[in-house]
Short mmCIF file of C-alpha atoms in Angstrom, two decimals:
data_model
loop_
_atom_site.label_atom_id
_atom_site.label_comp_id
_atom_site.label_asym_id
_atom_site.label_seq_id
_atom_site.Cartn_x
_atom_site.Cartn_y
_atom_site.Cartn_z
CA UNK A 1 0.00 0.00 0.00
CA UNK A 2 1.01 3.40 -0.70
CA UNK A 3 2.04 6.19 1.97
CA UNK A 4 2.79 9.60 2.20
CA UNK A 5 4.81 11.28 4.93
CA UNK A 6 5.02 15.37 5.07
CA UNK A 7 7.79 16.19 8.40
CA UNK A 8 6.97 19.13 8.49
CA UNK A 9 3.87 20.07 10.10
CA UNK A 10 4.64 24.36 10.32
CA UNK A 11 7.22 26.37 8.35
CA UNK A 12 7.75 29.85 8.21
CA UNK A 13 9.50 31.66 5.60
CA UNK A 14 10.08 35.32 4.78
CA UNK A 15 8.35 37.07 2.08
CA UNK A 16 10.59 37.25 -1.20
CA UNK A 17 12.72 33.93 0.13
CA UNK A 18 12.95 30.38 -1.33
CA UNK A 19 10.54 27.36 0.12
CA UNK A 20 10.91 23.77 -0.06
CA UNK A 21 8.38 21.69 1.13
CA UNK A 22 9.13 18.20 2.13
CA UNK A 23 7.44 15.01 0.96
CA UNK A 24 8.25 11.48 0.72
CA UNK A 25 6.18 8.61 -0.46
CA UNK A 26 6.14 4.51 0.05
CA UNK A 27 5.29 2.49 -3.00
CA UNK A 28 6.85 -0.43 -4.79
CA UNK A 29 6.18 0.83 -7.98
CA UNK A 30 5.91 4.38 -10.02
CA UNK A 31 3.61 6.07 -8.12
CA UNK A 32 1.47 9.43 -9.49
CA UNK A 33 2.36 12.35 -7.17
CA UNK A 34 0.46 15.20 -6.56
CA UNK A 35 0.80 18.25 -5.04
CA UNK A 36 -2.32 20.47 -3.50
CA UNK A 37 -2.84 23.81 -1.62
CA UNK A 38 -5.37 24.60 0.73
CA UNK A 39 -6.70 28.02 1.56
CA UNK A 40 -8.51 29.02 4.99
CA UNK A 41 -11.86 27.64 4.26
CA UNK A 42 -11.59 26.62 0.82
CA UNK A 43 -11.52 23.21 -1.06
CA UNK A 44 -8.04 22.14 -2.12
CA UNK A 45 -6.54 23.23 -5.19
CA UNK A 46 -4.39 21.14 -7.51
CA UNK A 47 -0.63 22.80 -8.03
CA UNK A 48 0.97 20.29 -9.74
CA UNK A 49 1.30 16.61 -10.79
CA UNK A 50 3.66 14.04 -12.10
CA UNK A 51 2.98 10.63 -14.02
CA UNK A 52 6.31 10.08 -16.06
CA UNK A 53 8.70 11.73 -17.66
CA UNK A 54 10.57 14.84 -17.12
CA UNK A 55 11.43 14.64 -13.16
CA UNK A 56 11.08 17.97 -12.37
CA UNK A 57 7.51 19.99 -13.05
CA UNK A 58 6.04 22.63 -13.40
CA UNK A 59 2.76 23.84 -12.05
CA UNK A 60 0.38 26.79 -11.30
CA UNK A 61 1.52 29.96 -9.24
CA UNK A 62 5.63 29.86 -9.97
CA UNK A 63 5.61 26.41 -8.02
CA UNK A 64 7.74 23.73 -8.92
CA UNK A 65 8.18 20.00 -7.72
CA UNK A 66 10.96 17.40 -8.37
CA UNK A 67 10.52 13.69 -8.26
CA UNK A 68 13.52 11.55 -6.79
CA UNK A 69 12.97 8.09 -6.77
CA UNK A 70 16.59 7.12 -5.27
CA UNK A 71 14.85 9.56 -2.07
CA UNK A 72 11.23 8.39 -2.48
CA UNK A 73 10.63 12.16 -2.95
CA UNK A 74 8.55 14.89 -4.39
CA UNK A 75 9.51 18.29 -3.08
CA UNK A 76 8.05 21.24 -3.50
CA UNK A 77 9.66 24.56 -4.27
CA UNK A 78 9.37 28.18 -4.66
CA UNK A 79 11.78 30.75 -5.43
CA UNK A 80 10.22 33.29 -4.44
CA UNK A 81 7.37 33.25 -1.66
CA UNK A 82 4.55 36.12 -1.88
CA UNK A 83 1.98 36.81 1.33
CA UNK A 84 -0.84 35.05 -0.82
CA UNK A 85 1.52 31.39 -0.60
CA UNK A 86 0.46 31.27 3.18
CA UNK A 87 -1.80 28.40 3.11
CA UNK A 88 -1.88 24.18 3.69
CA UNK A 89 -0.10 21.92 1.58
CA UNK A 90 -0.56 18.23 1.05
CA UNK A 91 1.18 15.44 -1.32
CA UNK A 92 -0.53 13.06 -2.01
CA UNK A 93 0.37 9.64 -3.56
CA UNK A 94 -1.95 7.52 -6.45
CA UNK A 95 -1.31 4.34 -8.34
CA UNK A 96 -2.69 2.46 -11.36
CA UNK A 97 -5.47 0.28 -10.12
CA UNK A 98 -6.41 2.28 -6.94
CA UNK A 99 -9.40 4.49 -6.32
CA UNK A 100 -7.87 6.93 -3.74
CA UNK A 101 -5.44 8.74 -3.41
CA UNK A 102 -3.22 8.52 -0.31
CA UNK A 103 -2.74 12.14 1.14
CA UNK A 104 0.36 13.39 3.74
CA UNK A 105 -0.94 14.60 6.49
CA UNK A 106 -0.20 18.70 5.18
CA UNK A 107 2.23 21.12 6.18
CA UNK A 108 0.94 24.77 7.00
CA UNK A 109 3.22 27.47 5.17
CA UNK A 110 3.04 31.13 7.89
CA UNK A 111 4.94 33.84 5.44
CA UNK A 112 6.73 36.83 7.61
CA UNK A 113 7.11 40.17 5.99
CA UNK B 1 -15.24 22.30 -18.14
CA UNK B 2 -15.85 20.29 -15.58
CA UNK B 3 -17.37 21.96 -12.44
CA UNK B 4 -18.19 20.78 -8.76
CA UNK B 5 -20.89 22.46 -6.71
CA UNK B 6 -21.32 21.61 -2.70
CA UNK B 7 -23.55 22.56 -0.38
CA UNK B 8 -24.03 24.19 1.87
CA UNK B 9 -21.28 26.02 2.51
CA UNK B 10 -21.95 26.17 6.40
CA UNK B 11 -24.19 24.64 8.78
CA UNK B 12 -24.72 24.91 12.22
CA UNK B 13 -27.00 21.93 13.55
CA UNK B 14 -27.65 20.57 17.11
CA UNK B 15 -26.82 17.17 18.72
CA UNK B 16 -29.19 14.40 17.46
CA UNK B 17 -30.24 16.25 14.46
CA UNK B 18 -30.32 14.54 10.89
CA UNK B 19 -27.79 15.86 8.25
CA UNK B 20 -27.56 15.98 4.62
CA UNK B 21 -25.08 17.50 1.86
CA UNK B 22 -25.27 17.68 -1.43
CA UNK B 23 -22.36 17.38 -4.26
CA UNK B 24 -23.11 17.40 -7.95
CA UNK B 25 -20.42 17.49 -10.70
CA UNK B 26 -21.09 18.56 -14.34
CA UNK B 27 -19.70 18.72 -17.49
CA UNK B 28 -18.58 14.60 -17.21
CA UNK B 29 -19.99 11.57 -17.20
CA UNK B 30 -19.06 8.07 -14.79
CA UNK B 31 -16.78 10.19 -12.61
CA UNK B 32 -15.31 8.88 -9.08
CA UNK B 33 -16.86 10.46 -6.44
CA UNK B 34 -15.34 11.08 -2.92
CA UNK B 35 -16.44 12.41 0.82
CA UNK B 36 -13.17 13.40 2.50
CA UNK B 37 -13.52 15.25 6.23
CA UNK B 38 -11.00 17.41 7.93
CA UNK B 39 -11.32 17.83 11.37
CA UNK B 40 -9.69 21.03 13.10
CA UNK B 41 -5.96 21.31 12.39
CA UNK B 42 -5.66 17.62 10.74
CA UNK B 43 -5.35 16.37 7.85
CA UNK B 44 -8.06 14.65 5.41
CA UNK B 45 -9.97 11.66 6.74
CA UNK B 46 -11.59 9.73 3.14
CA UNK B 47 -15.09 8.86 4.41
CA UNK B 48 -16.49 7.22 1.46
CA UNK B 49 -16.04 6.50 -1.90
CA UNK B 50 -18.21 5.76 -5.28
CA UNK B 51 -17.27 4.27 -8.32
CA UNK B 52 -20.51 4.05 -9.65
CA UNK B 53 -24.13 4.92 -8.81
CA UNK B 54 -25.04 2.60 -5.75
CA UNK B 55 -22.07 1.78 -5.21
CA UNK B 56 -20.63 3.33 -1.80
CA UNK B 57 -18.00 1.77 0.15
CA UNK B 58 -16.92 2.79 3.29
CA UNK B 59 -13.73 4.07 4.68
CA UNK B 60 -14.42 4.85 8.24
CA UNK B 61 -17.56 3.20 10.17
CA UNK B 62 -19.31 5.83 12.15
CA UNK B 63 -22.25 8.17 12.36
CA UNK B 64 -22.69 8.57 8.93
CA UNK B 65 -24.00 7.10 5.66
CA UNK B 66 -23.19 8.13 1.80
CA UNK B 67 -25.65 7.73 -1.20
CA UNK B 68 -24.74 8.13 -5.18
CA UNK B 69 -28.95 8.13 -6.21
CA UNK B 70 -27.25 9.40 -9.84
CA UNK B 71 -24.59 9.62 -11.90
CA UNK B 72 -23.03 13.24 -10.84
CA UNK B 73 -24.57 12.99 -7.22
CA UNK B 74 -23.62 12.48 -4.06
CA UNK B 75 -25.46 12.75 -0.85
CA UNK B 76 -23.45 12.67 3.05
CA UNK B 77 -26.00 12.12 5.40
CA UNK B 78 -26.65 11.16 8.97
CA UNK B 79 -29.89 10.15 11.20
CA UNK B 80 -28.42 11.61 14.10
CA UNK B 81 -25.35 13.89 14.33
CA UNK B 82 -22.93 13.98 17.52
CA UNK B 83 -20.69 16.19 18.53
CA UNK B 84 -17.66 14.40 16.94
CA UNK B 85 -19.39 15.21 13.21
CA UNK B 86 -18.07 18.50 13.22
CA UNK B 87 -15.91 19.40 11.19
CA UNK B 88 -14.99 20.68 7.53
CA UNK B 89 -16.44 18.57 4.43
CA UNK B 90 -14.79 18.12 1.26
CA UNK B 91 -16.48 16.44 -1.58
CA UNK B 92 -14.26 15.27 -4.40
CA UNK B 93 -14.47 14.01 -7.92
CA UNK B 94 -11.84 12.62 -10.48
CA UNK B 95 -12.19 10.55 -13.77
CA UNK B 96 -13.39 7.06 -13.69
CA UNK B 97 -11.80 3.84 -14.45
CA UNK B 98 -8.16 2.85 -12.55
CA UNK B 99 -5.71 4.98 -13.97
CA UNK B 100 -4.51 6.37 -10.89
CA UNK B 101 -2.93 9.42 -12.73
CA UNK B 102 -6.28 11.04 -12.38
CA UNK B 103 -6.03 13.97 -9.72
CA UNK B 104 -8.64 14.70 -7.27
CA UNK B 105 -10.68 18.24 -8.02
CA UNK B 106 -12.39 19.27 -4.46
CA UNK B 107 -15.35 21.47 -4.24
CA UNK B 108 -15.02 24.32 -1.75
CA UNK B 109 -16.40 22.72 1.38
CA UNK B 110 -19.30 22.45 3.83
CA UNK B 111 -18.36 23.78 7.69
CA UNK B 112 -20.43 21.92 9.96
CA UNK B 113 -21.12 22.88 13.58
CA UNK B 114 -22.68 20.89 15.70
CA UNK B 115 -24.03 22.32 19.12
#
């Protein structure tokens, strides 16, 4: 079965500075990783996603996420973080054959001026 | 373009009162459909799932009870809320079949209080 672990449950980063956000997955095979963002009181929104291919992708609002199988990983990145970034973020993990998706467990981005 | 509508968007309902939200999809046909719940400050709890209509199957056992009565339809309910059913609910859809490179698209949520 599949599994998703986000360490970090807060990080805070100053407005204008880099972010990396932390995910690793468990699955025997390639998995499909996604990666969403939740707003106060809103549904989640799909950033990005990778199936195959190209490792490193590219999705909505500047953010960017690399796939490492030799680190089980799928970080996500930033280079720049604007006010409007605070917000949750969860990775979550699918495979061919399965209904669900398997979601971490989020990590809540606080951006300082 | 595919669309999700939920509602309502909050509720506020007292201890041993019935419950029952609404999600409809539109613009596809035979999609997944998907009842997540996030309770304050954790993460999301998959409640039920539909692959089809009539067919539910159940994540968690608990207080409440799922129905797909159509194709782009899907109804949480409960005889008899508790305290515990609070929370923040997230109805999902994403294609059918079991490519699991489909991605999930939420709707925007349903607070529920109860008092």
């Amino acid at each position: 079965a599949q599994s998703v672990t986000q360490p970090d449950i807060h990080i805070t980063v100053s407005e204008g500075a880099s972010l990396e956000l932390r995910c690793n997955y468990s699955y025997g095979a390639t998995p499909y990783l996604f990666w969403y963002v939740q707003s106060p009181g809103q549904g989640l929104q799909l950033l990005l996603k990778y199936f195959s291919g190209d490792t490193l992708v590219q999705g909505i609002k500047g953010f960017e996420a690399e796939f490492k199988r030799s680190q089980s990983s799928f970080n996500l990145r930033k280079p720049s973080v604007h006010w409007s970034d605070a917000a949750e973020y969860f990775c979550a993990v699918g495979a061919t054959g399965f209904q669900k998706l398997v979601f971490g467990t989020g990590t809540r981005l606080l951006v300082s001026p | 373009s595919q669309t999700i509508h939920q509602w309502p968007a909050t509720l506020v309902q007292p201890v041993g009162s019935p419950l029952s939200l609404e999600c409809t999809v539109e613009g596809t046909s035979n999609p997944n459909l998907y009842w997540y719940r996030q309770a304050a400050g954790r993460g999301l709890q998959l409640l039920f799932y539909s692959v089809g209509i009539g067919q539910i199957s159940s994540e968690v056992p608990q207080n409440l009870s799922a129905s797909r009565p159509q194709d782009r339809q899907f109804i949480l309910s409960s005889k008899k809320l508790l305290l515990s059913d609070s929370g923040f609910y997230l109805c999902a859809w994403r294609a059918g079949g079991t490519q699991g490179n489909s991605p999930l698209h939420f709707g925007n949520g349903t607070r529920l209080t109860v008092t």
